[in-house]
PDB file of C-alpha atoms in Angstrom:
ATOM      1  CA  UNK U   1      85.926 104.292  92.314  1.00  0.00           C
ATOM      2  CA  UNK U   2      85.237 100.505  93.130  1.00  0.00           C
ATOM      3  CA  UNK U   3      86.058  98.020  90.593  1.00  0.00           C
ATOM      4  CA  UNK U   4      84.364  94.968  90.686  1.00  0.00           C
ATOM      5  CA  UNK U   5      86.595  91.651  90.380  1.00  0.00           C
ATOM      6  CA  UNK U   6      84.633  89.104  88.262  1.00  0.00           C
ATOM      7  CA  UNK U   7      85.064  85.231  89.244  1.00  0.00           C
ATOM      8  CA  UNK U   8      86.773  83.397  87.241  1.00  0.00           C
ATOM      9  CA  UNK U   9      85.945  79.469  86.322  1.00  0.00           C
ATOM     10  CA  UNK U  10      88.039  77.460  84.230  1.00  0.00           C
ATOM     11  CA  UNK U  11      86.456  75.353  81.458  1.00  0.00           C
ATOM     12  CA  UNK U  12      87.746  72.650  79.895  1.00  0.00           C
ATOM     13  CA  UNK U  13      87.528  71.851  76.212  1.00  0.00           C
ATOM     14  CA  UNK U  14      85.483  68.991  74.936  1.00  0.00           C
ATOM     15  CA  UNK U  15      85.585  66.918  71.619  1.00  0.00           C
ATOM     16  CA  UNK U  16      83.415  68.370  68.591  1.00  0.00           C
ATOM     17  CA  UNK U  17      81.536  65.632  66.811  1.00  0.00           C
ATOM     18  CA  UNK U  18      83.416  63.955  64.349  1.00  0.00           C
ATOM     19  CA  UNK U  19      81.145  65.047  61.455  1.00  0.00           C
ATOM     20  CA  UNK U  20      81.147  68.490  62.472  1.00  0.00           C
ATOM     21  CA  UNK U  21      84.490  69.345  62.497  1.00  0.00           C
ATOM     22  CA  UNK U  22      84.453  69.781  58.832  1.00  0.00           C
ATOM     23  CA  UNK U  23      82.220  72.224  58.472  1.00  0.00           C
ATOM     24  CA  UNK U  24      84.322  75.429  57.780  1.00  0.00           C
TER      25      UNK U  24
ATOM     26  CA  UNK K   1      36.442  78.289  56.131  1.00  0.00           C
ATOM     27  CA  UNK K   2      39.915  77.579  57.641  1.00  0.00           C
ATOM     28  CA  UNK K   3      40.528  80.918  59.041  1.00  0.00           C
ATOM     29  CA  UNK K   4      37.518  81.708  60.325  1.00  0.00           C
ATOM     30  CA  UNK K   5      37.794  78.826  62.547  1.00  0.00           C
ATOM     31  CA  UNK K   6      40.054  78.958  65.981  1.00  0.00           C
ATOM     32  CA  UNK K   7      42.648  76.308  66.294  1.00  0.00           C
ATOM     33  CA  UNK K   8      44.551  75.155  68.982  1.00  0.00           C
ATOM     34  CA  UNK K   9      48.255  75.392  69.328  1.00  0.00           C
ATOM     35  CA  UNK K  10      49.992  72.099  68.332  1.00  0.00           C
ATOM     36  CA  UNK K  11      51.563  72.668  71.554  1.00  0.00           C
ATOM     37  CA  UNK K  12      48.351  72.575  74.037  1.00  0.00           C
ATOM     38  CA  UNK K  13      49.258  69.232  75.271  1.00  0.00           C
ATOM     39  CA  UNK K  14      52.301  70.773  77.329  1.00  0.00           C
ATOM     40  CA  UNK K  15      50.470  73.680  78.571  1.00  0.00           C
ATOM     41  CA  UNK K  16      49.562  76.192  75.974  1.00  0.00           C
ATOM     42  CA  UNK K  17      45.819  77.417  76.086  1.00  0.00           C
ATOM     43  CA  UNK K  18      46.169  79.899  72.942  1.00  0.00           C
ATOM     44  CA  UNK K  19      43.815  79.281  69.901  1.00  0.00           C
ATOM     45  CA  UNK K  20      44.178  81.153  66.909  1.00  0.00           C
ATOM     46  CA  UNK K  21      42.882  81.104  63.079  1.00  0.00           C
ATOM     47  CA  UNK K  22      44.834  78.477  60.856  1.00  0.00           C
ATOM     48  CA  UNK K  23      47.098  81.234  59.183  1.00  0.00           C
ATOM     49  CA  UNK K  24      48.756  82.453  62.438  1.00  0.00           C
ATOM     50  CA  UNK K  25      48.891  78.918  64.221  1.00  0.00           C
ATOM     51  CA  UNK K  26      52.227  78.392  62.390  1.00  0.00           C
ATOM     52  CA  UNK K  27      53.845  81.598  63.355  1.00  0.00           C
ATOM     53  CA  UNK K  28      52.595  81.123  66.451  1.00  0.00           C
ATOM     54  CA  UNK K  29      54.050  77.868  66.891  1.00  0.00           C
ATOM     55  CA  UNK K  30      57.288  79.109  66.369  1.00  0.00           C
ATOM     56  CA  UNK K  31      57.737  81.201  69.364  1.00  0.00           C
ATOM     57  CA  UNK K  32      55.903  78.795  71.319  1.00  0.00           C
ATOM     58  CA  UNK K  33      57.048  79.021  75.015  1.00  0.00           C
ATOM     59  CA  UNK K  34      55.192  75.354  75.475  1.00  0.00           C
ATOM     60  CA  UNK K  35      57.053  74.153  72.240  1.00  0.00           C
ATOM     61  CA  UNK K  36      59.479  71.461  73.359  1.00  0.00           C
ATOM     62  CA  UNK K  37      63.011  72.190  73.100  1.00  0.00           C
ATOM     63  CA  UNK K  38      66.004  70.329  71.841  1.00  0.00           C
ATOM     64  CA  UNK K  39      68.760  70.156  74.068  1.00  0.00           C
ATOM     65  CA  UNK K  40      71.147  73.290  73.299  1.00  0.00           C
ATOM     66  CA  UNK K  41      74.460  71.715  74.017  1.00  0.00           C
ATOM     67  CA  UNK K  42      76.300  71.975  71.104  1.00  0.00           C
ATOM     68  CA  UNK K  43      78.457  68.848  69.914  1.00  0.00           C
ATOM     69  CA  UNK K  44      76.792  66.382  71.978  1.00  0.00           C
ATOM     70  CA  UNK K  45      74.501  65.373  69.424  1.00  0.00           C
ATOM     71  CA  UNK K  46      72.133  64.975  72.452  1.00  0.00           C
ATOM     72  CA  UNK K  47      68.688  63.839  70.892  1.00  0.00           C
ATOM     73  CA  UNK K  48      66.630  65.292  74.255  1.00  0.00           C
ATOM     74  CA  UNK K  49      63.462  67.294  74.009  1.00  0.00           C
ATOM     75  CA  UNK K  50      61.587  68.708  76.544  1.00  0.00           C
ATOM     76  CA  UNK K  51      60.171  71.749  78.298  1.00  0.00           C
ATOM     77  CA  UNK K  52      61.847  74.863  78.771  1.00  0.00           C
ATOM     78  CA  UNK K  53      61.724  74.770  82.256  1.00  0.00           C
ATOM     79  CA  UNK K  54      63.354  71.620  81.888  1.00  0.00           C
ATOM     80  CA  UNK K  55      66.196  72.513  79.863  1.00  0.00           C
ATOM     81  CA  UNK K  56      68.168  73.361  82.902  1.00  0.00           C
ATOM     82  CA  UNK K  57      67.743  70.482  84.801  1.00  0.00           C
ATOM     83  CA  UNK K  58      68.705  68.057  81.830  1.00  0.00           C
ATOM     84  CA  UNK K  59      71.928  70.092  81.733  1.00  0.00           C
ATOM     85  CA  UNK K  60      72.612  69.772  85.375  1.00  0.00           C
ATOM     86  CA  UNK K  61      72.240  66.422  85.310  1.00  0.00           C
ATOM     87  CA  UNK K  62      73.016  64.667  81.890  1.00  0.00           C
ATOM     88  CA  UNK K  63      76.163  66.909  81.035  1.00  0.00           C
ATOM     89  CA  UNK K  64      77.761  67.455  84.161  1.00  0.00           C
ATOM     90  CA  UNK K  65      80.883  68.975  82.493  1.00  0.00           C
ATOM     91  CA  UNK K  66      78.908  72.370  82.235  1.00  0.00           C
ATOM     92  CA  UNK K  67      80.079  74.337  85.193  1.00  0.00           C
ATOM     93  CA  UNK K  68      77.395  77.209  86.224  1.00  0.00           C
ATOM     94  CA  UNK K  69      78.329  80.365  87.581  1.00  0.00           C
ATOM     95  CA  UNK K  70      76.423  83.119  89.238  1.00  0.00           C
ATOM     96  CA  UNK K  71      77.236  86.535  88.737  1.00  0.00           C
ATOM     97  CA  UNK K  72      76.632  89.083  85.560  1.00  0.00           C
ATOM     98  CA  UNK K  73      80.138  90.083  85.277  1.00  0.00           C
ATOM     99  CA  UNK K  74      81.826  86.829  84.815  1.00  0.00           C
ATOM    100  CA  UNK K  75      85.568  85.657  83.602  1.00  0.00           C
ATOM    101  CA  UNK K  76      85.107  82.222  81.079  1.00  0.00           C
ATOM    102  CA  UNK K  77      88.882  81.065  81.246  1.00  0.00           C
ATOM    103  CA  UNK K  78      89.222  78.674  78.194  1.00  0.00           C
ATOM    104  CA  UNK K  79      91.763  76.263  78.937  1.00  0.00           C
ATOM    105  CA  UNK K  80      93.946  74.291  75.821  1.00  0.00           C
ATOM    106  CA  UNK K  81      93.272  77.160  73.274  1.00  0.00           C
ATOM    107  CA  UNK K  82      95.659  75.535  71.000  1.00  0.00           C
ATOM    108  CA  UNK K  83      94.921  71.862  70.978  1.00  0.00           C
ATOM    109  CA  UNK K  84      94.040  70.659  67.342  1.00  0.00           C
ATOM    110  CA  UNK K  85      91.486  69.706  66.110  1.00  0.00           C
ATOM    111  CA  UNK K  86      87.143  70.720  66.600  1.00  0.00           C
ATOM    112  CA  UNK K  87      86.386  71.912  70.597  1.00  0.00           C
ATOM    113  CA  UNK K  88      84.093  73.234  72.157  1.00  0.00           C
ATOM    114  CA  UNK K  89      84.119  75.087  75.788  1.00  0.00           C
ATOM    115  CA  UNK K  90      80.878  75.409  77.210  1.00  0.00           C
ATOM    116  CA  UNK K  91      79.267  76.871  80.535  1.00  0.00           C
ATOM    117  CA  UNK K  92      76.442  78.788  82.205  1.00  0.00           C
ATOM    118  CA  UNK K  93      76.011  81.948  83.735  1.00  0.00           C
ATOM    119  CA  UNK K  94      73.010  82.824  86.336  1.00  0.00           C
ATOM    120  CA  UNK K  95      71.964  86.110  86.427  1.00  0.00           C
ATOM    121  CA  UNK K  96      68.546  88.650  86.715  1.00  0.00           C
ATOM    122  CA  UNK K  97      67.109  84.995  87.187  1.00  0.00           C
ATOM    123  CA  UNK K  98      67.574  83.404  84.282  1.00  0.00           C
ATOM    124  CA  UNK K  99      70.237  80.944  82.963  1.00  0.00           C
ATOM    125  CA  UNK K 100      72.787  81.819  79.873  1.00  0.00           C
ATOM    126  CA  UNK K 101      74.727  79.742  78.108  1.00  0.00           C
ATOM    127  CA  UNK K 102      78.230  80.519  77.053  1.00  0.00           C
ATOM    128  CA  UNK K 103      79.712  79.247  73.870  1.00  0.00           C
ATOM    129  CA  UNK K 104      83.135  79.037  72.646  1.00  0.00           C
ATOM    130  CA  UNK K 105      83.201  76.717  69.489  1.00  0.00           C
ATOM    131  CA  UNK K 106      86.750  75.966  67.333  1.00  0.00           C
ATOM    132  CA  UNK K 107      86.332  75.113  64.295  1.00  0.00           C
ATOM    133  CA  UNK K 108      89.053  73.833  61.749  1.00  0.00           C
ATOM    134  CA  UNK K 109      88.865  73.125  58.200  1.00  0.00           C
ATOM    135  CA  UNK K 110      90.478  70.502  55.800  1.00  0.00           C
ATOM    136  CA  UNK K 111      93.563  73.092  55.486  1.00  0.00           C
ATOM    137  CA  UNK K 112      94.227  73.527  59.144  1.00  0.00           C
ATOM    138  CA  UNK K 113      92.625  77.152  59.598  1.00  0.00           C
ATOM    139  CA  UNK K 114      91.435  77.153  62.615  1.00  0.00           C
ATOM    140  CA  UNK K 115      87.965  79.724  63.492  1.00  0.00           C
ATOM    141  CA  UNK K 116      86.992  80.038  66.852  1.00  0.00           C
ATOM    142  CA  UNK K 117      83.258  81.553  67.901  1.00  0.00           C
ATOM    143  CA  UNK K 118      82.090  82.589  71.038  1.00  0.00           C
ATOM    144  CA  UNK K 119      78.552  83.333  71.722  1.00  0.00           C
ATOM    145  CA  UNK K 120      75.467  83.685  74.113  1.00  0.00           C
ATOM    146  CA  UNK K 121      72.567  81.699  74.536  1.00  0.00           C
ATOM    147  CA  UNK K 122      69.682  82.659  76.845  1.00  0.00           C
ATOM    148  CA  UNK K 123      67.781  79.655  78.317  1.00  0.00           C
ATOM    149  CA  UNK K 124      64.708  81.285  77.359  1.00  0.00           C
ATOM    150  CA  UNK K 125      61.982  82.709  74.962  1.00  0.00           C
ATOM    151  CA  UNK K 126      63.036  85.287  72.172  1.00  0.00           C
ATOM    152  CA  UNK K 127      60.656  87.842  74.320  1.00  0.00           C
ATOM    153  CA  UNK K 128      62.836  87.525  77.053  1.00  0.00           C
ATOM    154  CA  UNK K 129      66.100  87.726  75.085  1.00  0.00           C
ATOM    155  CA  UNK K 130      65.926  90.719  73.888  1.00  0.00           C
ATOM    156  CA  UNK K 131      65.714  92.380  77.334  1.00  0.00           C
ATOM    157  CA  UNK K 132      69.367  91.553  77.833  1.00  0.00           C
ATOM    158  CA  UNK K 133      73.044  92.550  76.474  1.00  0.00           C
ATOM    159  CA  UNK K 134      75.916  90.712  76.181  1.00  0.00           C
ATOM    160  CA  UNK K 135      79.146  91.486  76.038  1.00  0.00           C
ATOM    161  CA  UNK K 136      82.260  89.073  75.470  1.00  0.00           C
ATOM    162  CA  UNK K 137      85.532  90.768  75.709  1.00  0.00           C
ATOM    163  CA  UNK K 138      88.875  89.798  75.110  1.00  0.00           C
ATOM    164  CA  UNK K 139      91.791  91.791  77.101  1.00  0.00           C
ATOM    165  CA  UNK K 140      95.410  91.927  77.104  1.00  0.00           C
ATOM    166  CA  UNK K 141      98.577  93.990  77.340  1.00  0.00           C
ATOM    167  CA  UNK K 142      96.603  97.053  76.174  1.00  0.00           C
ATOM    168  CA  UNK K 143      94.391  95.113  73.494  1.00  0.00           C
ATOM    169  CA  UNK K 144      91.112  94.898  73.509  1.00  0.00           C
ATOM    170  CA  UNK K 145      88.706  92.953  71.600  1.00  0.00           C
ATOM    171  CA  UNK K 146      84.776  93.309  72.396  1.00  0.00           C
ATOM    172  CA  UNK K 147      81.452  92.087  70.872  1.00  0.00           C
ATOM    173  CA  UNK K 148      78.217  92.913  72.075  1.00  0.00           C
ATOM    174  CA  UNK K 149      74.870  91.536  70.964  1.00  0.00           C
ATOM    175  CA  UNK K 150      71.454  90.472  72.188  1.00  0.00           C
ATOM    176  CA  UNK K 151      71.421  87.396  73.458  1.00  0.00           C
ATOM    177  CA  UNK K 152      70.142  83.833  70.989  1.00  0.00           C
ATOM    178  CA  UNK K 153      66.787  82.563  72.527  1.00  0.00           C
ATOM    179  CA  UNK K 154      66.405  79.361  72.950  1.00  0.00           C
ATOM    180  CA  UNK K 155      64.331  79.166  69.927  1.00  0.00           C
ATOM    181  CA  UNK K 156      67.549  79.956  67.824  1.00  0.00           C
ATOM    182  CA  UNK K 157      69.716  77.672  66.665  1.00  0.00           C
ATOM    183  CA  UNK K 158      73.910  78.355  67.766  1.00  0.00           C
ATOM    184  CA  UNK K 159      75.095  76.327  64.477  1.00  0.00           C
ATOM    185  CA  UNK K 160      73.240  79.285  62.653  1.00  0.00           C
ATOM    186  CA  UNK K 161      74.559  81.888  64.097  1.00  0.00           C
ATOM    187  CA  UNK K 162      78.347  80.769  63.729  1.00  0.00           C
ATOM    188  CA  UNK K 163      77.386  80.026  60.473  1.00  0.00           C
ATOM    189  CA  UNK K 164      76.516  83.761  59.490  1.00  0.00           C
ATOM    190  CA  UNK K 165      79.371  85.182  61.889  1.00  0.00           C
ATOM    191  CA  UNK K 166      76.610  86.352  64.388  1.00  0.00           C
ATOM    192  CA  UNK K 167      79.051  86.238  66.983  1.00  0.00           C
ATOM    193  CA  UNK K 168      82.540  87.039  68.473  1.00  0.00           C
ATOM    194  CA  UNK K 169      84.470  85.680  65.867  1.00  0.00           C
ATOM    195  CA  UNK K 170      88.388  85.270  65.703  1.00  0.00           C
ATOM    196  CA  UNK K 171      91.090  82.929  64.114  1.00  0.00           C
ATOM    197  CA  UNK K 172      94.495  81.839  65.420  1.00  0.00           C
ATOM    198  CA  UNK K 173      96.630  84.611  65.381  1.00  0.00           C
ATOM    199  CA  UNK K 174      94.073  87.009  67.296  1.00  0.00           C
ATOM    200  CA  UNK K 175      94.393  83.912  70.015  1.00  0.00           C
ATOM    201  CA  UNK K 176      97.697  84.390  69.868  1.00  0.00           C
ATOM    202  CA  UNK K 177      97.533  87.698  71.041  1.00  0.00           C
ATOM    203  CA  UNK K 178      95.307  87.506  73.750  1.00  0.00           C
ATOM    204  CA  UNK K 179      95.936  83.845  75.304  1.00  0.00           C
ATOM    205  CA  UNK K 180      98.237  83.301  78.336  1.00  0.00           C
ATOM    206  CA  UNK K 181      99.743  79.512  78.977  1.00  0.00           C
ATOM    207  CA  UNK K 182      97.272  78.304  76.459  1.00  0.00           C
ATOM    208  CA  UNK K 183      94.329  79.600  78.592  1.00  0.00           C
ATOM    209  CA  UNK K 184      92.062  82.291  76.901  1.00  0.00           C
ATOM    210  CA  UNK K 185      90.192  84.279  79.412  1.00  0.00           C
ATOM    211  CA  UNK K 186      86.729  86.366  77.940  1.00  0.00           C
ATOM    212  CA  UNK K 187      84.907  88.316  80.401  1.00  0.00           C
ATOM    213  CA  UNK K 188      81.669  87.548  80.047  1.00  0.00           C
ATOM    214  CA  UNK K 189      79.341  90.839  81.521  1.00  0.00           C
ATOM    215  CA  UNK K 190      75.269  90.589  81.026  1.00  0.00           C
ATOM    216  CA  UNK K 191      72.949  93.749  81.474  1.00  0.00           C
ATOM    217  CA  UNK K 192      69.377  94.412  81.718  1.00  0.00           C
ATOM    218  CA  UNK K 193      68.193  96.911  78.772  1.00  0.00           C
TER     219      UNK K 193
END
């Protein structure tokens, strides 16, 4: 059986508006 | 009188030829493919509109931070899982053609709980959605954690979705399972149905 290997990218986080964070 | 008469859509002056009878012109509208689109990146508070062939092109170029990837079996490595605060991680995937766009939204409330929600968002009409399948997986030391779904449309709204848990949805301590150096890897595979 072959397995596949996925790629991989690494994403960085980035800020949530200020006046959504709140939300919850 | 109204609905004997044809209309057409609002939307004719981007390209759409369809005329219909008053009563259907809304519902119509709705699903519009000629309809122009906000811009789906979600935290930016990005006020562009434009076609959907467009999307992709304002994403290439006005937030450069979103990495695409081709492939339909994918690995979205999250990095800083834990910093505090509201985040959101956000990329695209290019498969079968079309362009998807891969969600991971934290949220935290006024206590400190921390929710985090990962979706998928096809750059295209709700037709076209619903020929695909998602599937968002979370894997380690003999845990696994999987949601599948059809992908949003474009015409659907992400904030909606998290809102009524339409997603993979976690908290903290299911992070804290699966997360490795702060990085939280979720293979990301798309199919054709």
């Amino acid at each position: 059986r072959t397995y596949r290997v996925p790629k991989e990218v690494r994403v960085e986080p980035q800020k949530f508006a200020e006046e959504l964070i709140h939300r919850l | 009188v109204a609905n004997s008469v044809l209309f057409p859509c609002t939307y004719a002056f981007s390209g759409c030829h369809i005329t219909l009878p008053y009563n259907e012109k809304v519902d119509h509208e709705k699903v519009c493919k000629f309809r122009p689109y906000p811009c789906p990146c979600p935290g930016t508070l990005c006020k562009w509109l434009g076609s959907l062939e467009a999307v992709v092109r304002h994403l290439t170029n006005e937030h450069d931070h979103v990495i695409t990837l081709k492939g339909e079996y994918i690995i979205f490595l999250a990095t800083n899982i834990n910093l505090i605060g509201g985040f959101d991680w956000v990329m695209m995937q290019f498969c079968y053609g079309f362009h998807f766009m891969l969600v991971l939204q934290k949220q935290e409330n006024r206590n400190g709980d921390q929710q985090f929600f990962a979706i998928v968002q096809l750059i295209g009409t709700r037709q076209e959605a619903e020929g695909f399948v998602y599937r968002l997986e979370l894997r380690r030391h003999r845990r696994r954690l999987t949601w599948e779904a059809t992908p949003l449309s474009i015409h659907e709204n992400i904030a909606t979705a998290i809102k009524n848990r339409d997603c993979l949805n976690f908290d903290t301590g299911t992070v804290q399972l699966f997360e490795e150096n702060g990085d939280l890897s979720i293979i990301v595979s798309i199919n054709m149905c």
